[in-house]
mmCIF file with all atom_site columns, C-alpha atoms in Angstrom:
data_model
loop_
_atom_site.group_PDB
_atom_site.id
_atom_site.type_symbol
_atom_site.label_atom_id
_atom_site.label_alt_id
_atom_site.label_comp_id
_atom_site.label_asym_id
_atom_site.label_entity_id
_atom_site.label_seq_id
_atom_site.pdbx_PDB_ins_code
_atom_site.Cartn_x
_atom_site.Cartn_y
_atom_site.Cartn_z
_atom_site.occupancy
_atom_site.B_iso_or_equiv
_atom_site.pdbx_formal_charge
_atom_site.auth_seq_id
_atom_site.auth_comp_id
_atom_site.auth_asym_id
_atom_site.auth_atom_id
_atom_site.pdbx_PDB_model_num
ATOM 1   C CA . MET V 1 1   ? 93.509  171.798 117.860 1.00 0.00 ? 1   MET V CA 1
ATOM 2   C CA . ARG V 1 2   ? 92.952  168.835 115.580 1.00 0.00 ? 2   ARG V CA 1
ATOM 3   C CA . THR V 1 3   ? 89.529  167.431 114.972 1.00 0.00 ? 3   THR V CA 1
ATOM 4   C CA . SER V 1 4   ? 88.405  164.060 113.712 1.00 0.00 ? 4   SER V CA 1
ATOM 5   C CA . HIS V 1 5   ? 84.863  162.724 113.745 1.00 0.00 ? 5   HIS V CA 1
ATOM 6   C CA . VAL V 1 6   ? 81.982  164.169 115.723 1.00 0.00 ? 6   VAL V CA 1
ATOM 7   C CA . VAL V 1 7   ? 79.607  162.087 117.797 1.00 0.00 ? 7   VAL V CA 1
ATOM 8   C CA . ALA V 1 8   ? 76.773  164.527 118.528 1.00 0.00 ? 8   ALA V CA 1
ATOM 9   C CA . ASP V 1 9   ? 73.559  164.157 116.533 1.00 0.00 ? 9   ASP V CA 1
ATOM 10  C CA . VAL V 1 10  ? 72.378  166.896 114.243 1.00 0.00 ? 10  VAL V CA 1
ATOM 11  C CA . PRO V 1 11  ? 69.955  169.044 116.274 1.00 0.00 ? 11  PRO V CA 1
ATOM 12  C CA . PRO V 1 12  ? 66.506  169.901 114.911 1.00 0.00 ? 12  PRO V CA 1
ATOM 13  C CA . PRO V 1 13  ? 66.178  173.121 112.896 1.00 0.00 ? 13  PRO V CA 1
ATOM 14  C CA . ARG V 1 14  ? 65.561  176.231 114.941 1.00 0.00 ? 14  ARG V CA 1
ATOM 15  C CA . PRO V 1 15  ? 62.234  177.827 113.991 1.00 0.00 ? 15  PRO V CA 1
ATOM 16  C CA . ASP V 1 16  ? 63.652  181.341 113.922 1.00 0.00 ? 16  ASP V CA 1
ATOM 17  C CA . ALA V 1 17  ? 66.977  180.422 112.322 1.00 0.00 ? 17  ALA V CA 1
ATOM 18  C CA . PRO V 1 18  ? 67.849  182.649 109.373 1.00 0.00 ? 18  PRO V CA 1
ATOM 19  C CA . SER V 1 19  ? 67.544  181.045 105.989 1.00 0.00 ? 19  SER V CA 1
ATOM 20  C CA . GLY V 1 20  ? 70.103  181.566 103.263 1.00 0.00 ? 20  GLY V CA 1
ATOM 21  C CA . THR V 1 21  ? 70.054  181.001 99.551  1.00 0.00 ? 21  THR V CA 1
ATOM 22  C CA . GLY V 1 22  ? 71.485  177.613 98.771  1.00 0.00 ? 22  GLY V CA 1
ATOM 23  C CA . ALA V 1 23  ? 71.135  176.357 102.326 1.00 0.00 ? 23  ALA V CA 1
ATOM 24  C CA . HIS V 1 24  ? 71.215  172.585 102.631 1.00 0.00 ? 24  HIS V CA 1
ATOM 25  C CA . ALA V 1 25  ? 68.582  170.931 104.765 1.00 0.00 ? 25  ALA V CA 1
ATOM 26  C CA . ALA V 1 26  ? 69.744  168.687 107.548 1.00 0.00 ? 26  ALA V CA 1
ATOM 27  C CA . PRO V 1 27  ? 68.716  165.034 107.244 1.00 0.00 ? 27  PRO V CA 1
ATOM 28  C CA . ALA V 1 28  ? 65.051  164.364 107.944 1.00 0.00 ? 28  ALA V CA 1
ATOM 29  C CA . THR V 1 29  ? 65.824  161.332 110.099 1.00 0.00 ? 29  THR V CA 1
ATOM 30  C CA . PRO V 1 30  ? 67.990  162.104 113.187 1.00 0.00 ? 30  PRO V CA 1
ATOM 31  C CA . GLY V 1 31  ? 71.337  160.313 113.092 1.00 0.00 ? 31  GLY V CA 1
ATOM 32  C CA . VAL V 1 32  ? 71.106  159.457 109.380 1.00 0.00 ? 32  VAL V CA 1
ATOM 33  C CA . ARG V 1 33  ? 73.480  161.551 107.314 1.00 0.00 ? 33  ARG V CA 1
ATOM 34  C CA . THR V 1 34  ? 75.116  161.278 103.926 1.00 0.00 ? 34  THR V CA 1
ATOM 35  C CA . ARG V 1 35  ? 78.861  161.443 103.451 1.00 0.00 ? 35  ARG V CA 1
ATOM 36  C CA . SER V 1 36  ? 78.626  165.035 102.231 1.00 0.00 ? 36  SER V CA 1
ATOM 37  C CA . GLN V 1 37  ? 76.571  165.996 105.296 1.00 0.00 ? 37  GLN V CA 1
ATOM 38  C CA . HIS V 1 38  ? 79.171  164.447 107.590 1.00 0.00 ? 38  HIS V CA 1
ATOM 39  C CA . GLN V 1 39  ? 81.896  166.375 105.784 1.00 0.00 ? 39  GLN V CA 1
ATOM 40  C CA . ARG V 1 40  ? 79.924  169.614 105.946 1.00 0.00 ? 40  ARG V CA 1
ATOM 41  C CA . ARG V 1 41  ? 79.325  169.190 109.667 1.00 0.00 ? 41  ARG V CA 1
ATOM 42  C CA . ARG V 1 42  ? 82.969  168.426 110.240 1.00 0.00 ? 42  ARG V CA 1
ATOM 43  C CA . ARG V 1 43  ? 84.011  171.584 108.381 1.00 0.00 ? 43  ARG V CA 1
ATOM 44  C CA . ILE V 1 44  ? 81.699  173.634 110.579 1.00 0.00 ? 44  ILE V CA 1
ATOM 45  C CA . VAL V 1 45  ? 83.146  172.198 113.796 1.00 0.00 ? 45  VAL V CA 1
ATOM 46  C CA . GLN V 1 46  ? 86.709  172.662 112.560 1.00 0.00 ? 46  GLN V CA 1
ATOM 47  C CA . ALA V 1 47  ? 85.955  176.273 111.650 1.00 0.00 ? 47  ALA V CA 1
ATOM 48  C CA . ALA V 1 48  ? 84.440  176.926 115.077 1.00 0.00 ? 48  ALA V CA 1
ATOM 49  C CA . ALA V 1 49  ? 87.443  175.362 116.839 1.00 0.00 ? 49  ALA V CA 1
ATOM 50  C CA . ALA V 1 50  ? 89.898  177.400 114.775 1.00 0.00 ? 50  ALA V CA 1
ATOM 51  C CA . LEU V 1 51  ? 88.102  180.653 115.588 1.00 0.00 ? 51  LEU V CA 1
ATOM 52  C CA . ALA V 1 52  ? 87.809  179.828 119.299 1.00 0.00 ? 52  ALA V CA 1
ATOM 53  C CA . SER V 1 53  ? 91.506  178.927 119.505 1.00 0.00 ? 53  SER V CA 1
ATOM 54  C CA . ARG V 1 54  ? 92.356  182.487 118.503 1.00 0.00 ? 54  ARG V CA 1
ATOM 55  C CA . GLY V 1 55  ? 89.695  184.524 120.239 1.00 0.00 ? 55  GLY V CA 1
ATOM 56  C CA . GLY V 1 56  ? 87.705  182.323 122.584 1.00 0.00 ? 56  GLY V CA 1
ATOM 57  C CA . VAL V 1 57  ? 83.991  181.660 122.313 1.00 0.00 ? 57  VAL V CA 1
ATOM 58  C CA . GLU V 1 58  ? 83.417  185.356 121.589 1.00 0.00 ? 58  GLU V CA 1
ATOM 59  C CA . ALA V 1 59  ? 85.139  184.830 118.224 1.00 0.00 ? 59  ALA V CA 1
ATOM 60  C CA . MET V 1 60  ? 82.730  182.027 117.312 1.00 0.00 ? 60  MET V CA 1
ATOM 61  C CA . GLN V 1 61  ? 80.177  184.321 115.706 1.00 0.00 ? 61  GLN V CA 1
ATOM 62  C CA . MET V 1 62  ? 77.724  182.203 113.757 1.00 0.00 ? 62  MET V CA 1
ATOM 63  C CA . ARG V 1 63  ? 78.074  184.209 110.550 1.00 0.00 ? 63  ARG V CA 1
ATOM 64  C CA . THR V 1 64  ? 81.874  184.070 110.774 1.00 0.00 ? 64  THR V CA 1
ATOM 65  C CA . VAL V 1 65  ? 81.819  180.326 111.375 1.00 0.00 ? 65  VAL V CA 1
ATOM 66  C CA . ALA V 1 66  ? 79.537  179.829 108.375 1.00 0.00 ? 66  ALA V CA 1
ATOM 67  C CA . GLU V 1 67  ? 81.795  181.911 106.129 1.00 0.00 ? 67  GLU V CA 1
ATOM 68  C CA . ARG V 1 68  ? 84.932  180.086 107.271 1.00 0.00 ? 68  ARG V CA 1
ATOM 69  C CA . ALA V 1 69  ? 83.269  176.682 106.786 1.00 0.00 ? 69  ALA V CA 1
ATOM 70  C CA . GLY V 1 70  ? 81.923  177.651 103.365 1.00 0.00 ? 70  GLY V CA 1
ATOM 71  C CA . VAL V 1 71  ? 78.259  177.047 104.188 1.00 0.00 ? 71  VAL V CA 1
ATOM 72  C CA . ALA V 1 72  ? 75.152  179.215 104.178 1.00 0.00 ? 72  ALA V CA 1
ATOM 73  C CA . LEU V 1 73  ? 74.136  180.712 107.514 1.00 0.00 ? 73  LEU V CA 1
ATOM 74  C CA . GLY V 1 74  ? 70.824  178.861 107.353 1.00 0.00 ? 74  GLY V CA 1
ATOM 75  C CA . THR V 1 75  ? 72.716  175.588 106.939 1.00 0.00 ? 75  THR V CA 1
ATOM 76  C CA . LEU V 1 76  ? 74.795  176.314 110.022 1.00 0.00 ? 76  LEU V CA 1
ATOM 77  C CA . TYR V 1 77  ? 71.684  176.903 112.126 1.00 0.00 ? 77  TYR V CA 1
ATOM 78  C CA . ARG V 1 78  ? 70.157  173.644 110.892 1.00 0.00 ? 78  ARG V CA 1
ATOM 79  C CA . TYR V 1 79  ? 73.154  171.721 112.193 1.00 0.00 ? 79  TYR V CA 1
ATOM 80  C CA . PHE V 1 80  ? 73.771  173.865 115.288 1.00 0.00 ? 80  PHE V CA 1
ATOM 81  C CA . PRO V 1 81  ? 70.883  175.963 116.651 1.00 0.00 ? 81  PRO V CA 1
ATOM 82  C CA . SER V 1 82  ? 73.214  177.931 118.957 1.00 0.00 ? 82  SER V CA 1
ATOM 83  C CA . LYS V 1 83  ? 76.833  178.747 119.669 1.00 0.00 ? 83  LYS V CA 1
ATOM 84  C CA . MET V 1 84  ? 76.772  176.462 122.688 1.00 0.00 ? 84  MET V CA 1
ATOM 85  C CA . ASP V 1 85  ? 75.789  173.532 120.488 1.00 0.00 ? 85  ASP V CA 1
ATOM 86  C CA . LEU V 1 86  ? 78.970  174.240 118.540 1.00 0.00 ? 86  LEU V CA 1
ATOM 87  C CA . VAL V 1 87  ? 81.003  174.353 121.747 1.00 0.00 ? 87  VAL V CA 1
ATOM 88  C CA . VAL V 1 88  ? 79.624  170.983 122.827 1.00 0.00 ? 88  VAL V CA 1
ATOM 89  C CA . ALA V 1 89  ? 80.473  169.501 119.418 1.00 0.00 ? 89  ALA V CA 1
ATOM 90  C CA . VAL V 1 90  ? 84.074  170.726 119.628 1.00 0.00 ? 90  VAL V CA 1
ATOM 91  C CA . VAL V 1 91  ? 84.420  169.209 123.094 1.00 0.00 ? 91  VAL V CA 1
ATOM 92  C CA . GLY V 1 92  ? 83.010  165.959 121.706 1.00 0.00 ? 92  GLY V CA 1
ATOM 93  C CA . GLU V 1 93  ? 85.786  166.008 119.113 1.00 0.00 ? 93  GLU V CA 1
ATOM 94  C CA . GLU V 1 94  ? 88.409  166.279 121.831 1.00 0.00 ? 94  GLU V CA 1
ATOM 95  C CA . ILE V 1 95  ? 86.989  163.338 123.756 1.00 0.00 ? 95  ILE V CA 1
ATOM 96  C CA . ASP V 1 96  ? 86.928  161.307 120.522 1.00 0.00 ? 96  ASP V CA 1
ATOM 97  C CA . LEU V 1 97  ? 90.628  162.053 120.039 1.00 0.00 ? 97  LEU V CA 1
ATOM 98  C CA . LEU V 1 98  ? 91.400  161.129 123.636 1.00 0.00 ? 98  LEU V CA 1
ATOM 99  C CA . GLU V 1 99  ? 89.549  157.816 123.329 1.00 0.00 ? 99  GLU V CA 1
ATOM 100 C CA . SER V 1 100 ? 91.395  157.005 120.104 1.00 0.00 ? 100 SER V CA 1
ATOM 101 C CA . SER V 1 101 ? 94.718  157.791 121.766 1.00 0.00 ? 101 SER V CA 1
ATOM 102 C CA . ILE V 1 102 ? 93.914  155.525 124.708 1.00 0.00 ? 102 ILE V CA 1
ATOM 103 C CA . GLU V 1 103 ? 92.859  152.698 122.392 1.00 0.00 ? 103 GLU V CA 1
ATOM 104 C CA . ARG V 1 104 ? 96.193  152.946 120.588 1.00 0.00 ? 104 ARG V CA 1
ATOM 105 C CA . ARG V 1 105 ? 98.246  153.265 123.763 1.00 0.00 ? 105 ARG V CA 1
ATOM 106 C CA . PRO V 1 106 ? 96.373  152.100 126.883 1.00 0.00 ? 106 PRO V CA 1
ATOM 107 C CA . PRO V 1 107 ? 97.647  153.242 130.311 1.00 0.00 ? 107 PRO V CA 1
ATOM 108 C CA . ASN V 1 108 ? 99.961  150.660 131.833 1.00 0.00 ? 108 ASN V CA 1
ATOM 109 C CA . ALA V 1 109 ? 99.797  151.677 135.505 1.00 0.00 ? 109 ALA V CA 1
ATOM 110 C CA . ALA V 1 110 ? 99.421  148.748 137.856 1.00 0.00 ? 110 ALA V CA 1
ATOM 111 C CA . HIS V 1 111 ? 96.583  150.236 139.892 1.00 0.00 ? 111 HIS V CA 1
ATOM 112 C CA . PRO V 1 112 ? 93.185  151.695 138.882 1.00 0.00 ? 112 PRO V CA 1
ATOM 113 C CA . ALA V 1 113 ? 94.015  155.089 140.427 1.00 0.00 ? 113 ALA V CA 1
ATOM 114 C CA . GLY V 1 114 ? 97.134  155.337 138.302 1.00 0.00 ? 114 GLY V CA 1
ATOM 115 C CA . ARG V 1 115 ? 95.227  154.493 135.122 1.00 0.00 ? 115 ARG V CA 1
ATOM 116 C CA . ALA V 1 116 ? 92.536  157.053 135.967 1.00 0.00 ? 116 ALA V CA 1
ATOM 117 C CA . ALA V 1 117 ? 95.181  159.726 136.554 1.00 0.00 ? 117 ALA V CA 1
ATOM 118 C CA . ASP V 1 118 ? 96.823  158.862 133.231 1.00 0.00 ? 118 ASP V CA 1
ATOM 119 C CA . VAL V 1 119 ? 93.547  159.476 131.363 1.00 0.00 ? 119 VAL V CA 1
ATOM 120 C CA . LEU V 1 120 ? 93.013  162.849 133.035 1.00 0.00 ? 120 LEU V CA 1
ATOM 121 C CA . MET V 1 121 ? 96.592  164.002 132.438 1.00 0.00 ? 121 MET V CA 1
ATOM 122 C CA . ARG V 1 122 ? 96.397  163.018 128.774 1.00 0.00 ? 122 ARG V CA 1
ATOM 123 C CA . ALA V 1 123 ? 93.212  165.044 128.515 1.00 0.00 ? 123 ALA V CA 1
ATOM 124 C CA . THR V 1 124 ? 94.954  167.978 130.191 1.00 0.00 ? 124 THR V CA 1
ATOM 125 C CA . ARG V 1 125 ? 97.887  167.863 127.775 1.00 0.00 ? 125 ARG V CA 1
ATOM 126 C CA . GLY V 1 126 ? 95.529  167.683 124.807 1.00 0.00 ? 126 GLY V CA 1
ATOM 127 C CA . LEU V 1 127 ? 93.479  170.676 125.934 1.00 0.00 ? 127 LEU V CA 1
ATOM 128 C CA . MET V 1 128 ? 96.507  172.760 126.842 1.00 0.00 ? 128 MET V CA 1
ATOM 129 C CA . ARG V 1 129 ? 97.918  172.531 123.327 1.00 0.00 ? 129 ARG V CA 1
ATOM 130 C CA . GLU V 1 130 ? 95.358  175.264 122.595 1.00 0.00 ? 130 GLU V CA 1
ATOM 131 C CA . PRO V 1 131 ? 94.933  177.116 125.923 1.00 0.00 ? 131 PRO V CA 1
ATOM 132 C CA . GLU V 1 132 ? 92.660  179.818 124.489 1.00 0.00 ? 132 GLU V CA 1
ATOM 133 C CA . LEU V 1 133 ? 90.306  177.189 123.119 1.00 0.00 ? 133 LEU V CA 1
ATOM 134 C CA . ALA V 1 134 ? 90.532  175.078 126.284 1.00 0.00 ? 134 ALA V CA 1
ATOM 135 C CA . ASP V 1 135 ? 89.627  178.051 128.464 1.00 0.00 ? 135 ASP V CA 1
ATOM 136 C CA . ALA V 1 136 ? 86.708  178.980 126.215 1.00 0.00 ? 136 ALA V CA 1
ATOM 137 C CA . LEU V 1 137 ? 85.366  175.455 126.109 1.00 0.00 ? 137 LEU V CA 1
ATOM 138 C CA . ILE V 1 138 ? 85.642  174.676 129.814 1.00 0.00 ? 138 ILE V CA 1
ATOM 139 C CA . ARG V 1 139 ? 84.193  178.014 130.950 1.00 0.00 ? 139 ARG V CA 1
ATOM 140 C CA . SER V 1 140 ? 81.364  177.815 128.457 1.00 0.00 ? 140 SER V CA 1
ATOM 141 C CA . LEU V 1 141 ? 80.413  174.276 129.431 1.00 0.00 ? 141 LEU V CA 1
ATOM 142 C CA . ILE V 1 142 ? 80.144  175.261 133.082 1.00 0.00 ? 142 ILE V CA 1
ATOM 143 C CA . ILE V 1 143 ? 77.490  177.856 132.251 1.00 0.00 ? 143 ILE V CA 1
ATOM 144 C CA . ALA V 1 144 ? 76.016  176.031 129.265 1.00 0.00 ? 144 ALA V CA 1
ATOM 145 C CA . GLU V 1 145 ? 72.285  176.192 128.701 1.00 0.00 ? 145 GLU V CA 1
ATOM 146 C CA . VAL V 1 146 ? 72.384  173.111 126.490 1.00 0.00 ? 146 VAL V CA 1
ATOM 147 C CA . GLU V 1 147 ? 72.963  169.520 127.492 1.00 0.00 ? 147 GLU V CA 1
ATOM 148 C CA . ALA V 1 148 ? 76.716  168.958 127.563 1.00 0.00 ? 148 ALA V CA 1
ATOM 149 C CA . PRO V 1 149 ? 77.795  165.302 127.860 1.00 0.00 ? 149 PRO V CA 1
ATOM 150 C CA . PHE V 1 150 ? 81.398  166.274 128.622 1.00 0.00 ? 150 PHE V CA 1
ATOM 151 C CA . GLY V 1 151 ? 81.400  165.246 132.286 1.00 0.00 ? 151 GLY V CA 1
ATOM 152 C CA . ASP V 1 152 ? 79.474  162.020 131.744 1.00 0.00 ? 152 ASP V CA 1
ATOM 153 C CA . ARG V 1 153 ? 81.644  160.953 128.810 1.00 0.00 ? 153 ARG V CA 1
ATOM 154 C CA . MET V 1 154 ? 84.849  161.704 130.690 1.00 0.00 ? 154 MET V CA 1
ATOM 155 C CA . ALA V 1 155 ? 83.619  159.861 133.786 1.00 0.00 ? 155 ALA V CA 1
ATOM 156 C CA . SER V 1 156 ? 82.634  156.819 131.726 1.00 0.00 ? 156 SER V CA 1
ATOM 157 C CA . LEU V 1 157 ? 85.996  156.820 129.947 1.00 0.00 ? 157 LEU V CA 1
ATOM 158 C CA . VAL V 1 158 ? 87.993  157.149 133.171 1.00 0.00 ? 158 VAL V CA 1
ATOM 159 C CA . LEU V 1 159 ? 85.978  154.396 134.864 1.00 0.00 ? 159 LEU V CA 1
ATOM 160 C CA . ARG V 1 160 ? 86.285  152.051 131.896 1.00 0.00 ? 160 ARG V CA 1
ATOM 161 C CA . VAL V 1 161 ? 90.049  152.501 131.663 1.00 0.00 ? 161 VAL V CA 1
ATOM 162 C CA . ALA V 1 162 ? 90.647  152.421 135.412 1.00 0.00 ? 162 ALA V CA 1
ATOM 163 C CA . THR V 1 163 ? 88.754  149.171 135.980 1.00 0.00 ? 163 THR V CA 1
ATOM 164 C CA . GLY V 1 164 ? 89.773  147.549 132.733 1.00 0.00 ? 164 GLY V CA 1
ATOM 165 C CA . GLY V 1 165 ? 86.151  146.556 132.274 1.00 0.00 ? 165 GLY V CA 1
ATOM 166 C CA . ARG V 1 166 ? 86.242  144.428 135.423 1.00 0.00 ? 166 ARG V CA 1
ATOM 167 C CA . THR V 1 167 ? 83.557  144.538 138.102 1.00 0.00 ? 167 THR V CA 1
ATOM 168 C CA . ALA V 1 168 ? 84.550  146.617 141.131 1.00 0.00 ? 168 ALA V CA 1
ATOM 169 C CA . ASP V 1 169 ? 83.299  146.388 144.706 1.00 0.00 ? 169 ASP V CA 1
ATOM 170 C CA . LEU V 1 170 ? 80.873  149.313 144.407 1.00 0.00 ? 170 LEU V CA 1
ATOM 171 C CA . PRO V 1 171 ? 77.574  149.118 142.487 1.00 0.00 ? 171 PRO V CA 1
ATOM 172 C CA . PRO V 1 172 ? 77.830  150.522 138.914 1.00 0.00 ? 172 PRO V CA 1
ATOM 173 C CA . ASP V 1 173 ? 75.886  153.714 139.703 1.00 0.00 ? 173 ASP V CA 1
ATOM 174 C CA . ASP V 1 174 ? 78.088  154.442 142.711 1.00 0.00 ? 174 ASP V CA 1
ATOM 175 C CA . GLN V 1 175 ? 81.220  153.818 140.669 1.00 0.00 ? 175 GLN V CA 1
ATOM 176 C CA . LEU V 1 176 ? 80.104  156.283 138.018 1.00 0.00 ? 176 LEU V CA 1
ATOM 177 C CA . ALA V 1 177 ? 79.061  158.877 140.605 1.00 0.00 ? 177 ALA V CA 1
ATOM 178 C CA . LEU V 1 178 ? 82.422  158.619 142.350 1.00 0.00 ? 178 LEU V CA 1
ATOM 179 C CA . THR V 1 179 ? 84.283  158.915 139.063 1.00 0.00 ? 179 THR V CA 1
ATOM 180 C CA . GLY V 1 180 ? 82.091  161.858 138.095 1.00 0.00 ? 180 GLY V CA 1
ATOM 181 C CA . SER V 1 181 ? 83.160  163.639 141.285 1.00 0.00 ? 181 SER V CA 1
ATOM 182 C CA . LEU V 1 182 ? 86.800  163.018 140.370 1.00 0.00 ? 182 LEU V CA 1
ATOM 183 C CA . VAL V 1 183 ? 86.241  164.487 136.906 1.00 0.00 ? 183 VAL V CA 1
ATOM 184 C CA . GLY V 1 184 ? 84.532  167.503 138.476 1.00 0.00 ? 184 GLY V CA 1
ATOM 185 C CA . VAL V 1 185 ? 87.590  168.169 140.626 1.00 0.00 ? 185 VAL V CA 1
ATOM 186 C CA . TRP V 1 186 ? 89.798  167.798 137.538 1.00 0.00 ? 186 TRP V CA 1
ATOM 187 C CA . VAL V 1 187 ? 87.739  170.385 135.621 1.00 0.00 ? 187 VAL V CA 1
ATOM 188 C CA . GLN V 1 188 ? 88.124  172.872 138.476 1.00 0.00 ? 188 GLN V CA 1
ATOM 189 C CA . GLU V 1 189 ? 91.870  172.221 138.656 1.00 0.00 ? 189 GLU V CA 1
ATOM 190 C CA . LEU V 1 190 ? 92.121  172.713 134.910 1.00 0.00 ? 190 LEU V CA 1
ATOM 191 C CA . LEU V 1 191 ? 90.342  176.058 135.229 1.00 0.00 ? 191 LEU V CA 1
ATOM 192 C CA . GLU V 1 192 ? 92.806  177.109 137.923 1.00 0.00 ? 192 GLU V CA 1
ATOM 193 C CA . MET V 1 193 ? 95.682  176.225 135.632 1.00 0.00 ? 193 MET V CA 1
ATOM 194 C CA . LEU V 1 194 ? 94.164  178.166 132.744 1.00 0.00 ? 194 LEU V CA 1
ATOM 195 C CA . ARG V 1 195 ? 93.860  181.170 135.056 1.00 0.00 ? 195 ARG V CA 1
ATOM 196 C CA . GLY V 1 196 ? 97.524  180.867 136.007 1.00 0.00 ? 196 GLY V CA 1
ATOM 197 C CA . ARG V 1 197 ? 96.851  179.822 139.587 1.00 0.00 ? 197 ARG V CA 1
ATOM 198 C CA . ARG V 1 198 ? 98.065  176.253 139.179 1.00 0.00 ? 198 ARG V CA 1
ATOM 199 C CA . THR V 1 199 ? 100.785 174.618 137.119 1.00 0.00 ? 199 THR V CA 1
ATOM 200 C CA . TYR V 1 200 ? 100.684 171.391 135.150 1.00 0.00 ? 200 TYR V CA 1
ATOM 201 C CA . GLU V 1 201 ? 103.140 169.882 137.626 1.00 0.00 ? 201 GLU V CA 1
ATOM 202 C CA . GLN V 1 202 ? 100.899 170.789 140.570 1.00 0.00 ? 202 GLN V CA 1
ATOM 203 C CA . ILE V 1 203 ? 97.879  169.169 138.941 1.00 0.00 ? 203 ILE V CA 1
ATOM 204 C CA . GLN V 1 204 ? 99.925  166.099 138.091 1.00 0.00 ? 204 GLN V CA 1
ATOM 205 C CA . HIS V 1 205 ? 100.930 165.598 141.713 1.00 0.00 ? 205 HIS V CA 1
#
């Protein structure tokens, strides 16, 4: 699965994270990173995604990710205190790619429901290019012990595209809640497809 830029901030260092010789400290000010730090973080996320695409989240062992990314283990823990932080970052990459795709080629359905469905089906196609990774990411996010903005970001994206930025009849909070429920149903349908209980065509209709 391809990756581009990552939107999550660098998390604070974990007190008990192992330190390694030559480890690079994360930036002192949250959100402020040098070009080399951005590149290092991107390599880590790409390495994690590549491992997960072949063996699921179980294959994303922190030491293995660090070795594949070419960073010290202590550096990895400074950027990502846990495996789930890595999972969330990889999911963030996928949403970034989806948003870029929609910006380049916006849905042209006449009605909001059609535009919302187009966004969700594009997301489905993107995730299913790497079914092992998709299954690992979706299952892990459901039981995540870290804050995962996946649902909120997807709901905001679907709502923005569906309404075209125009004011709808419902109050903004109700619109987002309703869209969030739709995204929740989509996640469950995606899980059913990954388990072989649903087909892409069934989800589409």
